[in-house]
XYZ file of C-alpha atoms in Angstrom:
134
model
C 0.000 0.000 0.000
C 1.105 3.505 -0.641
C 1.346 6.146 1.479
C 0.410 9.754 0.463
C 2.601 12.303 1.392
C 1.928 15.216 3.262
C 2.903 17.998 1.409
C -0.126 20.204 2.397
C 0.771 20.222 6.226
C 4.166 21.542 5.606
C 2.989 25.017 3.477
C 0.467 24.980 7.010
C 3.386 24.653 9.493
C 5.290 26.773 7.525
C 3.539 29.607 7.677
C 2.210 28.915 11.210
C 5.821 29.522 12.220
C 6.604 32.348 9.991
C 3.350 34.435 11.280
C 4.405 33.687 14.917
C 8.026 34.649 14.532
C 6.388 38.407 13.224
C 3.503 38.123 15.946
C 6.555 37.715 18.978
C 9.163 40.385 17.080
C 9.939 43.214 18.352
C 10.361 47.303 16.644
C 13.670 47.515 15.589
C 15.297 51.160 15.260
C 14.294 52.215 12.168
C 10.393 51.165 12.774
C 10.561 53.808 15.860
C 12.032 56.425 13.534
C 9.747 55.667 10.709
C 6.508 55.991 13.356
C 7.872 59.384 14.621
C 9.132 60.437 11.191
C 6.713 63.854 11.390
C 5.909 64.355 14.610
C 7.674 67.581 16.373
C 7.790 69.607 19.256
C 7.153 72.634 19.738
C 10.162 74.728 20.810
C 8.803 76.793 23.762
C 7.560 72.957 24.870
C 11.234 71.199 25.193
C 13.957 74.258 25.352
C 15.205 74.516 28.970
C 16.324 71.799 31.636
C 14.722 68.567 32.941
C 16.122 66.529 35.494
C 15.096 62.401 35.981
C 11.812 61.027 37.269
C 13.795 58.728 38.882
C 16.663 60.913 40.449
C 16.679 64.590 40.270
C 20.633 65.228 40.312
C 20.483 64.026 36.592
C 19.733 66.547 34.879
C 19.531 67.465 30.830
C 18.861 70.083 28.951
C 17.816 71.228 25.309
C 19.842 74.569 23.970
C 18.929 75.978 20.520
C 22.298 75.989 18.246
C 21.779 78.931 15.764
C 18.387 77.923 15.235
C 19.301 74.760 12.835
C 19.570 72.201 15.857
C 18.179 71.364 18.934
C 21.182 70.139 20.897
C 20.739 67.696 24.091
C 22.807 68.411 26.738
C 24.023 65.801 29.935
C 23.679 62.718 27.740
C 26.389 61.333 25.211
C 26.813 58.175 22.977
C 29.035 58.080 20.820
C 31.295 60.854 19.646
C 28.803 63.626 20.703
C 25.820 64.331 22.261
C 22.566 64.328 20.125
C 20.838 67.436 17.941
C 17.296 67.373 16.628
C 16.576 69.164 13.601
C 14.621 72.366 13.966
C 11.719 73.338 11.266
C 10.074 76.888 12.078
C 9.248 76.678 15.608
C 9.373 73.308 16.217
C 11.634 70.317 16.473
C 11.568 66.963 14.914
C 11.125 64.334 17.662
C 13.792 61.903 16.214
C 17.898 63.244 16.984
C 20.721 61.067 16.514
C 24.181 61.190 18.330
C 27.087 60.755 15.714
C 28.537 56.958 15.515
C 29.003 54.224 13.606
C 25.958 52.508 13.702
C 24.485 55.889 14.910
C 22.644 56.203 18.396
C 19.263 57.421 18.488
C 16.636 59.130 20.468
C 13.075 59.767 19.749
C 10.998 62.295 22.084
C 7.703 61.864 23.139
C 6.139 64.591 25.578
C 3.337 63.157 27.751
C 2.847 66.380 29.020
C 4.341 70.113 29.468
C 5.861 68.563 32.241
C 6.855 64.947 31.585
C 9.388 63.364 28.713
C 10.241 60.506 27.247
C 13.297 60.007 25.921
C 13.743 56.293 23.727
C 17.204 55.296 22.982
C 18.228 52.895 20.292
C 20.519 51.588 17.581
C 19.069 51.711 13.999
C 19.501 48.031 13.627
C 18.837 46.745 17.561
C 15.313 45.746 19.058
C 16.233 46.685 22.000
C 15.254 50.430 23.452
C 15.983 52.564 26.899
C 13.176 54.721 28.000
C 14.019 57.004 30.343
C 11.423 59.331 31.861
C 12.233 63.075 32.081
C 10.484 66.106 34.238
C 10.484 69.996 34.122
């Protein structure tokens, strides 16, 4: 007697695998970036200094440089520290700190009063939140 083979089990368990492996993934760098791509701040909203949620004797702050960056003062990866791009009167929420791969950071306010900074590696799906306050 013959036996059939099962070749329409393994397209099933194939895919089963493949939709799980995207269901349990995480965002990598660039998805963050790509989400925040055109959000901004407004620059009245982040100028100034912030110290940690966690432990006020770290402190930050955001200085305008000649009203082309946003520069980030208190935190450094890399070779520098990072600079968001400003557009009118606002700035974008994604900076990067000059490397090789580069170090980001995307900004979310919660509120005039709270920040969140994300740090991550373009290629990594792995971030560091860090919660700021005015």
């Amino acid at each position: 007697m013959k036996q059939k083979p099962y070749f329409g089990i393994l397209p099933f368990l194939f895919s089963f695998l493949l939709l799980h492996s995207f269901a349990i993934a995480q965002k990598n760098g660039m998805a963050i970036r790509d989400e925040n791509k055109n959000k901004k701040i407004s620059l009245t909203d982040i100028l100034g200094s912030w110290h940690s949620a966690e432990n006020s004797e770290f402190k930050i702050s955001f200085v305008n440089l000649n009203n082309y960056f946003v520069s980030l003062e208190g935190i450094k990866h890399g070779m520098g520290g990072y600079s968001f791009i400003i557009t009118k009167d606002s700035i974008s929420v994604n900076g990067t700190a000059p490397n090789w791969p580069p170090f980001d950071c995307t900004l979310t306010l919660i509120n005039k009063n709270e920040l969140k900074l994300e740090f991550y590696q373009y290629h990594s799906t792995q971030s560091t939140c860090v919660i700021y306050k005015r």
